[in-house]
Coordinates of C-alpha atoms in Angstrom, one line a residue:
M1 CA -167.6 -92.9 65.4
G2 CA -166.3 -95.1 68.5
D3 CA -167.6 -96.3 71.3
R4 CA -170.0 -94.1 73.4
R5 CA -171.4 -94.2 76.7
L6 CA -173.6 -91.8 78.2
F7 CA -173.3 -91.9 82.3
R8 CA -176.6 -90.7 84.1
P9 CA -175.9 -90.2 87.8
K10 CA -177.7 -88.3 90.7
W11 CA -174.7 -85.6 90.8
V12 CA -171.9 -85.0 88.9
L13 CA -168.5 -83.3 90.6
T14 CA -167.3 -81.0 87.9
P15 CA -164.6 -78.4 88.2
D16 CA -167.2 -75.6 89.0
G17 CA -168.8 -78.2 91.6
I18 CA -171.6 -80.3 92.1
R19 CA -174.5 -80.5 89.1
E20 CA -177.2 -82.2 90.0
G21 CA -178.7 -84.5 87.3
A22 CA -176.0 -84.0 84.6
S23 CA -175.1 -86.4 82.6
V24 CA -171.6 -87.2 80.9
L25 CA -170.8 -88.2 77.4
V26 CA -168.2 -90.5 76.8
E27 CA -166.5 -91.4 73.5
D28 CA -163.9 -93.7 73.2
N29 CA -161.2 -92.7 75.8
R30 CA -162.5 -88.9 76.1
I31 CA -165.4 -86.9 77.8
T32 CA -167.0 -84.9 75.0
A33 CA -169.8 -83.4 76.9
V34 CA -171.0 -82.6 80.2
L35 CA -174.9 -82.2 79.5
D36 CA -177.2 -80.3 82.4
A37 CA -180.1 -81.6 83.8
G38 CA -183.3 -81.5 81.7
A39 CA -180.9 -81.6 78.3
D40 CA -182.7 -83.7 75.6
L41 CA -181.0 -86.8 75.5
S42 CA -183.1 -88.7 72.8
G43 CA -181.2 -88.0 69.7
I44 CA -177.7 -89.2 71.4
D45 CA -176.6 -92.8 69.8
A46 CA -174.9 -94.1 73.1
E47 CA -174.9 -96.6 75.8
V48 CA -176.7 -95.6 78.6
V49 CA -175.2 -96.4 81.9
E50 CA -177.6 -95.3 84.7
L51 CA -176.3 -94.6 88.0
A52 CA -179.1 -94.1 90.7
D53 CA -178.2 -92.3 93.9
Q54 CA -174.5 -92.1 92.5
L55 CA -172.0 -89.2 92.5
L56 CA -170.0 -89.6 89.4
M57 CA -166.2 -88.1 90.2
P58 CA -163.1 -88.0 88.4
G59 CA -160.9 -91.1 88.9
L60 CA -158.7 -90.8 92.3
V61 CA -155.1 -90.7 91.4
N62 CA -153.0 -92.3 94.2
T63 CA -149.5 -90.6 93.8
H64 CA -147.4 -92.8 96.3
T65 CA -147.6 -96.5 97.0
H66 CA -145.8 -99.6 96.9
V67 CA -147.6 -102.4 94.9
G68 CA -147.7 -105.7 97.0
A69 CA -145.7 -104.1 99.8
G70 CA -148.6 -103.4 102.0
P71 CA -150.4 -106.6 102.2
V72 CA -147.2 -108.3 103.2
G73 CA -146.6 -106.1 106.0
R74 CA -150.3 -105.3 107.2
G75 CA -151.3 -105.8 110.8
I76 CA -147.7 -106.9 112.0
S77 CA -145.9 -104.0 113.3
E78 CA -148.6 -101.3 114.2
D79 CA -148.5 -101.7 117.6
Y80 CA -144.5 -102.2 118.1
P81 CA -142.6 -99.7 120.3
L82 CA -140.3 -97.9 117.8
P83 CA -136.9 -96.3 119.0
D84 CA -137.5 -92.6 118.7
G85 CA -137.1 -91.2 115.7
M86 CA -137.1 -94.3 113.6
P87 CA -139.5 -94.9 110.9
F88 CA -142.4 -97.6 111.1
Y89 CA -140.9 -99.9 107.9
V90 CA -137.2 -100.5 109.6
P91 CA -138.9 -103.4 111.9
L92 CA -140.2 -105.1 108.7
S93 CA -137.3 -104.9 106.2
R94 CA -136.0 -108.6 106.7
L95 CA -139.9 -109.9 106.1
W96 CA -140.1 -107.7 102.8
R97 CA -136.7 -109.1 101.7
W98 CA -137.8 -112.4 102.4
A99 CA -140.8 -112.2 100.2
Y100 CA -139.0 -110.9 97.7
Q101 CA -137.1 -113.7 96.9
E102 CA -136.8 -115.4 93.7
R103 CA -138.0 -118.5 95.1
F104 CA -141.8 -116.5 95.9
R105 CA -141.7 -114.8 92.7
E106 CA -144.4 -116.6 90.8
S107 CA -146.9 -116.6 93.8
F108 CA -146.1 -112.9 95.1
R109 CA -147.8 -111.9 91.6
A110 CA -150.8 -113.2 93.0
V111 CA -150.5 -110.5 95.7
M112 CA -149.4 -108.0 93.8
E113 CA -152.4 -108.2 91.8
W114 CA -154.4 -108.5 94.3
D115 CA -153.3 -105.2 95.8
T116 CA -153.7 -103.5 92.4
L117 CA -157.3 -104.5 91.6
G118 CA -158.0 -103.5 95.3
M119 CA -157.0 -100.0 94.5
L120 CA -159.2 -100.3 91.4
R121 CA -162.3 -101.5 92.8
S122 CA -162.3 -98.8 95.4
G123 CA -161.8 -96.0 93.2
T124 CA -158.1 -95.5 92.0
T125 CA -157.7 -94.9 88.2
T126 CA -154.0 -94.1 88.1
I127 CA -151.1 -95.5 90.5
V128 CA -148.0 -93.9 91.0
N129 CA -146.2 -97.2 92.1
H130 CA -142.8 -96.7 93.6
A131 CA -141.8 -100.4 92.9
S132 CA -140.7 -102.4 95.3
T133 CA -139.8 -105.4 93.6
D134 CA -140.4 -107.5 89.9
I135 CA -141.3 -104.5 87.9
H136 CA -141.9 -106.8 85.1
G137 CA -144.4 -108.8 87.0
Y138 CA -146.2 -105.6 88.1
L139 CA -146.2 -104.2 84.1
D140 CA -148.0 -107.0 82.9
I141 CA -150.6 -106.6 85.9
A142 CA -151.1 -103.0 84.9
A143 CA -151.4 -103.9 81.2
R144 CA -154.2 -106.7 81.7
S145 CA -156.2 -104.7 84.6
G146 CA -156.8 -101.6 82.8
I147 CA -155.3 -99.3 85.4
R148 CA -153.4 -96.4 84.7
T149 CA -149.9 -96.1 86.0
W150 CA -146.8 -94.0 86.2
T151 CA -144.1 -96.8 87.7
G152 CA -140.6 -97.6 87.9
P153 CA -138.4 -99.8 90.2
T154 CA -136.9 -98.1 93.3
I155 CA -133.0 -97.6 93.3
P156 CA -131.5 -99.4 94.9
L157 CA -133.9 -102.1 94.5
D158 CA -132.1 -104.2 97.7
V159 CA -134.4 -103.6 100.6
T160 CA -132.4 -104.4 103.3
H161 CA -130.0 -101.7 102.2
R162 CA -132.9 -99.2 101.3
L163 CA -135.1 -99.7 104.7
G164 CA -132.3 -100.7 106.9
Q165 CA -132.5 -102.8 110.0
L166 CA -133.3 -101.9 114.0
D167 CA -130.4 -100.5 115.8
R168 CA -131.1 -99.5 118.8
T169 CA -127.7 -98.3 119.9
A170 CA -128.6 -95.0 117.4
G171 CA -130.0 -92.2 119.7
D172 CA -131.4 -90.4 116.3
G173 CA -133.6 -93.1 114.9
S174 CA -130.8 -93.8 112.4
A175 CA -131.2 -97.6 111.0
E176 CA -128.3 -100.2 110.6
R177 CA -127.4 -100.8 106.8
P178 CA -125.5 -103.9 106.8
D179 CA -125.5 -104.8 103.1
S180 CA -123.5 -101.7 101.2
I181 CA -124.8 -101.2 98.0
S182 CA -122.0 -99.3 96.0
G183 CA -122.7 -96.5 93.9
D184 CA -121.8 -98.7 90.8
K185 CA -124.5 -101.1 91.4
Q186 CA -126.9 -98.4 91.8
N187 CA -125.8 -96.9 88.6
S188 CA -126.0 -100.1 87.0
E189 CA -129.8 -100.3 88.1
L190 CA -130.3 -96.9 87.0
A191 CA -129.2 -97.8 83.1
E192 CA -131.3 -101.0 83.2
L193 CA -134.3 -99.0 84.1
E194 CA -133.8 -96.5 81.2
E195 CA -133.4 -99.6 78.7
M196 CA -137.3 -100.5 80.0
F197 CA -138.3 -97.0 78.9
A198 CA -138.2 -98.3 75.1
T199 CA -140.4 -100.9 76.0
W200 CA -142.8 -99.8 78.3
D201 CA -143.1 -96.1 78.4
G202 CA -146.2 -95.2 76.8
A203 CA -147.4 -99.0 76.3
A204 CA -151.4 -100.3 76.7
D205 CA -152.1 -97.4 74.7
G206 CA -150.8 -94.6 76.7
R207 CA -152.0 -95.8 80.2
I208 CA -148.4 -97.1 81.3
R209 CA -145.3 -94.5 81.6
M210 CA -142.1 -95.0 83.1
L211 CA -140.5 -93.0 86.0
L212 CA -137.2 -92.8 87.7
G213 CA -137.2 -93.4 91.2
P214 CA -134.3 -93.5 93.6
A215 CA -135.5 -94.3 97.1
A216 CA -134.3 -91.4 99.0
V217 CA -131.3 -88.9 99.5
H218 CA -129.7 -90.9 102.6
T219 CA -129.8 -94.5 100.7
D220 CA -128.7 -93.2 97.2
E221 CA -125.0 -92.3 96.2
F222 CA -125.0 -88.5 95.3
S223 CA -123.5 -89.6 91.7
V224 CA -126.9 -91.7 91.2
L225 CA -129.0 -88.7 92.2
Q226 CA -126.9 -86.6 89.5
G227 CA -127.4 -89.5 87.1
V228 CA -131.6 -89.7 87.7
A229 CA -131.5 -86.0 87.1
E230 CA -129.6 -86.1 83.8
A231 CA -131.8 -89.1 82.7
A232 CA -135.3 -87.4 83.5
Q233 CA -134.2 -84.7 81.5
R234 CA -132.9 -86.9 78.6
L235 CA -136.2 -89.3 78.8
D236 CA -138.5 -86.2 79.6
C237 CA -139.7 -88.2 82.3
L238 CA -141.0 -87.6 86.1
V239 CA -139.0 -88.6 89.1
T240 CA -140.6 -89.8 92.4
T241 CA -138.5 -90.5 95.8
H242 CA -139.4 -90.3 99.4
L243 CA -138.5 -87.1 101.4
C244 CA -138.0 -86.3 105.0
Q245 CA -139.9 -89.3 106.2
A246 CA -138.5 -90.0 109.5
P247 CA -135.8 -87.9 112.2
G248 CA -133.5 -90.8 111.4
E249 CA -133.4 -89.7 107.5
L250 CA -132.5 -86.1 108.1
A251 CA -129.7 -87.5 110.7
E252 CA -128.0 -89.6 108.4
T253 CA -128.6 -86.8 105.4
Q254 CA -126.9 -84.5 107.8
R255 CA -123.6 -86.9 108.5
K256 CA -123.4 -87.3 104.7
Y257 CA -124.0 -84.2 103.2
G258 CA -123.9 -81.7 106.1
T259 CA -127.3 -80.1 104.9
T260 CA -130.9 -81.5 104.5
P261 CA -132.7 -83.9 102.0
L262 CA -134.3 -81.3 99.9
R263 CA -131.0 -79.2 99.7
V264 CA -129.5 -82.4 98.5
L265 CA -131.9 -82.9 95.8
E266 CA -131.3 -79.4 94.9
R267 CA -127.6 -79.9 94.4
A268 CA -128.3 -83.3 92.5
G269 CA -131.0 -81.2 90.1
L270 CA -133.9 -83.2 91.1
A271 CA -135.7 -80.2 92.6
D272 CA -138.2 -79.4 90.2
D273 CA -141.6 -79.7 89.0
R274 CA -140.7 -83.1 87.7
L275 CA -140.6 -84.7 91.3
I276 CA -143.1 -86.2 93.4
A277 CA -141.8 -86.4 96.6
A278 CA -143.6 -88.7 99.4
H279 CA -144.3 -87.5 103.1
A280 CA -142.3 -84.7 103.7
T281 CA -143.2 -85.1 107.1
Y282 CA -140.4 -83.7 109.0
L283 CA -139.3 -81.3 106.0
P284 CA -137.5 -78.2 108.0
V285 CA -139.4 -75.2 108.1
E286 CA -136.7 -73.0 106.3
D287 CA -137.1 -75.4 103.3
Y288 CA -140.6 -74.5 102.4
E289 CA -139.7 -71.7 100.5
L290 CA -137.8 -74.2 98.3
A291 CA -140.0 -76.6 98.0
A292 CA -142.5 -74.2 96.9
S293 CA -140.2 -72.3 94.4
S294 CA -138.9 -75.4 92.7
G295 CA -142.5 -76.6 91.8
I296 CA -142.1 -80.2 93.5
T297 CA -145.4 -81.7 94.7
I298 CA -145.5 -83.4 98.0
A299 CA -147.5 -86.7 97.9
H300 CA -149.5 -86.2 101.4
C301 CA -150.1 -90.1 103.0
A302 CA -152.6 -89.2 105.8
S303 CA -153.2 -93.1 106.7
R304 CA -149.9 -93.9 106.7
K305 CA -148.5 -91.4 109.1
A306 CA -151.7 -91.6 111.4
K307 CA -150.5 -95.2 112.1
E308 CA -147.0 -93.7 113.4
A309 CA -149.0 -91.5 115.7
L310 CA -148.7 -88.6 113.6
T311 CA -150.4 -86.0 111.6
S312 CA -147.9 -85.2 108.8
P313 CA -148.1 -81.8 107.3
F314 CA -150.8 -80.9 104.9
Q315 CA -152.6 -77.6 105.2
V316 CA -149.0 -75.7 106.3
F317 CA -147.6 -76.9 103.1
R318 CA -150.8 -75.6 101.3
D319 CA -150.3 -72.2 102.9
A320 CA -146.8 -72.1 102.0
G321 CA -147.5 -72.5 98.3
I322 CA -146.5 -75.9 98.1
K323 CA -148.3 -78.5 95.6
V324 CA -149.6 -81.4 97.3
S325 CA -151.2 -84.5 96.1
L326 CA -152.7 -87.6 97.9
G327 CA -151.2 -90.9 98.8
T328 CA -152.1 -94.2 100.3
D329 CA -148.3 -95.5 100.8
G330 CA -148.0 -99.1 100.7
F331 CA -150.3 -100.4 103.7
S332 CA -153.8 -98.8 102.3
C333 CA -155.3 -99.6 99.1
D334 CA -158.7 -97.6 99.5
M335 CA -158.0 -93.7 98.4
V336 CA -161.5 -93.1 99.4
E337 CA -160.6 -93.7 103.0
E338 CA -157.4 -91.4 102.4
L339 CA -159.8 -88.8 101.6
T340 CA -161.4 -88.9 105.1
L341 CA -158.3 -89.2 106.8
A342 CA -156.7 -86.4 105.1
T343 CA -159.7 -84.3 105.9
T344 CA -160.0 -85.4 109.3
L345 CA -156.5 -85.0 110.5
G346 CA -155.6 -82.4 108.6
K347 CA -158.7 -80.2 110.7
I348 CA -156.7 -81.9 113.6
A349 CA -153.5 -80.6 112.5
T350 CA -154.8 -76.8 112.2
G351 CA -157.2 -76.7 114.8
R352 CA -160.1 -75.4 112.5
L353 CA -163.2 -76.8 111.5
H354 CA -162.7 -75.4 108.1
T355 CA -159.4 -76.3 107.0
P356 CA -158.7 -78.2 105.2
A357 CA -162.3 -78.3 103.4
S358 CA -163.7 -81.4 102.1
A359 CA -164.0 -79.8 98.7
E360 CA -160.2 -78.8 98.9
V361 CA -159.1 -82.6 99.6
L362 CA -161.4 -84.2 97.0
E363 CA -159.9 -81.7 94.2
I364 CA -156.3 -82.6 95.3
A365 CA -157.0 -86.4 95.2
T366 CA -158.2 -85.7 91.5
A367 CA -156.9 -82.6 89.9
G368 CA -154.0 -82.5 92.0
G369 CA -152.9 -86.0 91.1
G370 CA -153.2 -84.7 87.1
R371 CA -151.1 -81.7 88.1
A372 CA -148.3 -83.6 89.8
L373 CA -148.3 -85.6 86.8
H374 CA -148.2 -83.3 84.3
R375 CA -151.7 -84.4 82.8
P376 CA -154.3 -81.3 83.3
D377 CA -156.6 -83.7 81.3
L378 CA -156.6 -86.3 84.4
G379 CA -158.6 -85.8 87.4
V380 CA -161.5 -83.6 86.0
I381 CA -164.8 -84.1 84.4
E382 CA -164.8 -81.6 81.3
A383 CA -165.2 -81.9 77.7
G384 CA -161.8 -83.1 76.2
A385 CA -160.6 -84.8 79.5
L386 CA -159.7 -88.5 79.8
A387 CA -162.3 -90.6 81.0
D388 CA -161.2 -91.8 84.0
L389 CA -164.4 -91.8 86.5
V390 CA -165.7 -93.1 89.6
G391 CA -169.3 -93.6 90.4
I392 CA -170.1 -93.7 94.3
S393 CA -173.4 -94.8 95.7
L394 CA -174.3 -92.6 98.7
A395 CA -177.4 -94.8 99.5
D396 CA -176.1 -96.6 102.5
A397 CA -177.3 -95.9 105.7
A398 CA -174.0 -94.2 106.4
T399 CA -174.0 -92.1 103.8
W400 CA -178.0 -91.2 102.7
P401 CA -180.0 -89.1 103.0
V402 CA -177.4 -86.5 101.2
F403 CA -177.2 -82.8 101.7
D404 CA -174.0 -82.2 100.4
P405 CA -172.3 -85.1 98.1
I406 CA -169.0 -83.5 98.4
Q407 CA -168.7 -83.4 102.4
T408 CA -170.6 -86.9 102.3
V409 CA -168.1 -88.4 99.9
A410 CA -164.9 -86.9 101.8
L411 CA -166.1 -87.8 105.4
Y412 CA -168.4 -90.6 105.3
A413 CA -167.9 -93.2 102.3
S414 CA -165.3 -95.5 101.8
G415 CA -164.1 -97.6 98.9
R416 CA -166.6 -100.3 99.6
D417 CA -169.0 -97.7 98.0
V418 CA -167.7 -97.7 94.7
R419 CA -170.3 -99.2 92.0
L420 CA -168.3 -98.0 88.9
V421 CA -164.8 -97.5 87.5
V422 CA -163.9 -96.3 84.5
V423 CA -160.4 -95.9 83.0
D424 CA -159.4 -95.0 79.5
G425 CA -163.2 -95.0 78.6
E426 CA -163.4 -98.9 79.3
I427 CA -165.8 -100.0 82.4
R428 CA -163.4 -101.7 84.6
V429 CA -165.7 -102.3 87.8
R430 CA -169.3 -102.5 87.2
D431 CA -172.0 -102.8 89.9
G432 CA -169.1 -103.1 92.3
A433 CA -167.5 -106.1 90.6
V434 CA -164.1 -105.8 88.7
V435 CA -164.8 -107.0 85.2
G436 CA -163.5 -110.0 83.6
T437 CA -161.8 -111.2 87.0
D438 CA -162.1 -114.2 89.0
I439 CA -161.8 -112.4 92.3
A440 CA -162.3 -115.5 94.7
A441 CA -159.8 -117.3 92.7
L442 CA -157.3 -114.3 92.8
R443 CA -157.9 -113.8 96.5
A444 CA -157.3 -117.6 97.4
A445 CA -154.0 -117.4 95.7
A446 CA -152.8 -114.1 97.2
D447 CA -153.8 -115.8 100.4
T448 CA -151.8 -119.0 99.8
A449 CA -148.7 -117.1 99.0
L450 CA -148.9 -114.8 101.8
Q451 CA -149.6 -117.7 104.3
E452 CA -146.4 -119.6 103.2
I453 CA -144.3 -116.5 103.2
W454 CA -145.3 -115.9 106.7
S455 CA -145.2 -119.3 108.1
T456 CA -141.6 -119.6 106.6
A457 CA -140.6 -116.2 108.1
V458 CA -141.7 -116.8 111.4
D459 CA -139.7 -119.7 111.2
E460 CA -136.8 -118.4 110.1
G461 CA -137.0 -115.8 113.1
L462 CA -137.4 -113.1 111.1
L463 CA -140.1 -111.7 113.0
T464 CA -139.3 -112.3 116.4
E465 CA -138.5 -109.0 117.6
V466 CA -141.8 -107.4 116.1
L467 CA -144.5 -110.2 116.7
P468 CA -146.4 -109.0 120.0
S469 CA -146.8 -112.0 122.6
T470 CA -150.5 -111.9 121.7
S471 CA -150.1 -112.6 118.4
R472 CA -151.4 -115.8 116.8
R473 CA -148.0 -116.5 115.3
N474 CA -146.9 -116.9 118.7
G475 CA -149.4 -119.4 119.6
A476 CA -151.5 -117.2 121.6
V477 CA -155.1 -115.7 120.8
P478 CA -155.4 -111.9 121.5
C479 CA -157.7 -111.0 124.5
P480 CA -159.4 -107.8 125.8
T481 CA -157.8 -106.8 128.9
S482 CA -160.3 -104.8 131.6

């Protein structure tokens, strides 16, 4: 008999709904039973984990993020007046390229680990990391931290080409791409990624899976997209990309291919159920039928788009039969907060109080992520499922007393309420603290790394265009205005 634990929360979230007073028995890395309230537990030989006033729910599945990118860019360009149609990330491209230099490689790994553990600490048990830099560093972190992940480097990895730079002369939001990355270079990166599969795919007892990650239709050569499709079939792996994230992307794609991004993916052989497509904010309505029939999953990132003054489509995709999952994108690490924003912004977008319902959003953030990853044993609490679990305390003033745990979690909790995280049967967060990690030391190391990156970037003039005059980096202290 392997390691056994009996988790005893106040509520358990199962596929059939809330079961108050139930207990969950885990052996090794699998759930073996969900026991009703009143069941005789005296004969069970297992470590008992009491979770008073907590909801035990499936681990959250973050289907789109870029580990390490968010801490670099947070709180810099959110108030910047973007040209119409330009995505938020373009003004930060030079900063990210600076941060991803070899000179910062070792120190930047502390930032990546800080970001990863921030996700773990706030209830994410599975990360789909569309890696922006240092994939080897991230893989080492994932192996040590205990997180479950699907990951692969973005193709092309060159951030300036991938994101572009500010071009105020373009009237359609297009970005300038001064560094042309040839198809040969992109295909070379794809070949290198394929070689990594032999080492890393299935590593850490299966917690680490590799995937293929072309950046987007408008930045990758068509031959590369075709190569990704062929490799995905050969390697039997998933693919992730960005889709219809901004008007400029559609304009560039139209000029290059004469059609929409999803139609290009279809031509390349990528529009199928292996594909997780981030955002799709500007997916043309005429492409909804293709998105539904092809089986792609759209990773909805509510918080990221809200910071661009947008309510990215969510319920309309579901109504059209398109599969949807949740992601944070790079700037947030809190998937519980993402539940709240996906729910509230979704209601604003529909103008209906009941759509989307809290239970639907929570299901999409858990089992929906499992479906996107072709893992029906992820994101559910039932016998035979993987033991990826999260305990959220609802005893705080913002959440207690509790009438409906599902609505309470989806609308009033945050990642700071997470007390327990279990991944693959192992307790990784206990009593709100990451097990076996000196968080204070890691926090200090991440801060030291970013302070150096920011200071040198400012000295180089890389942020002159985006820093507001009130920024402390310009020597002024922001003051409220009357």
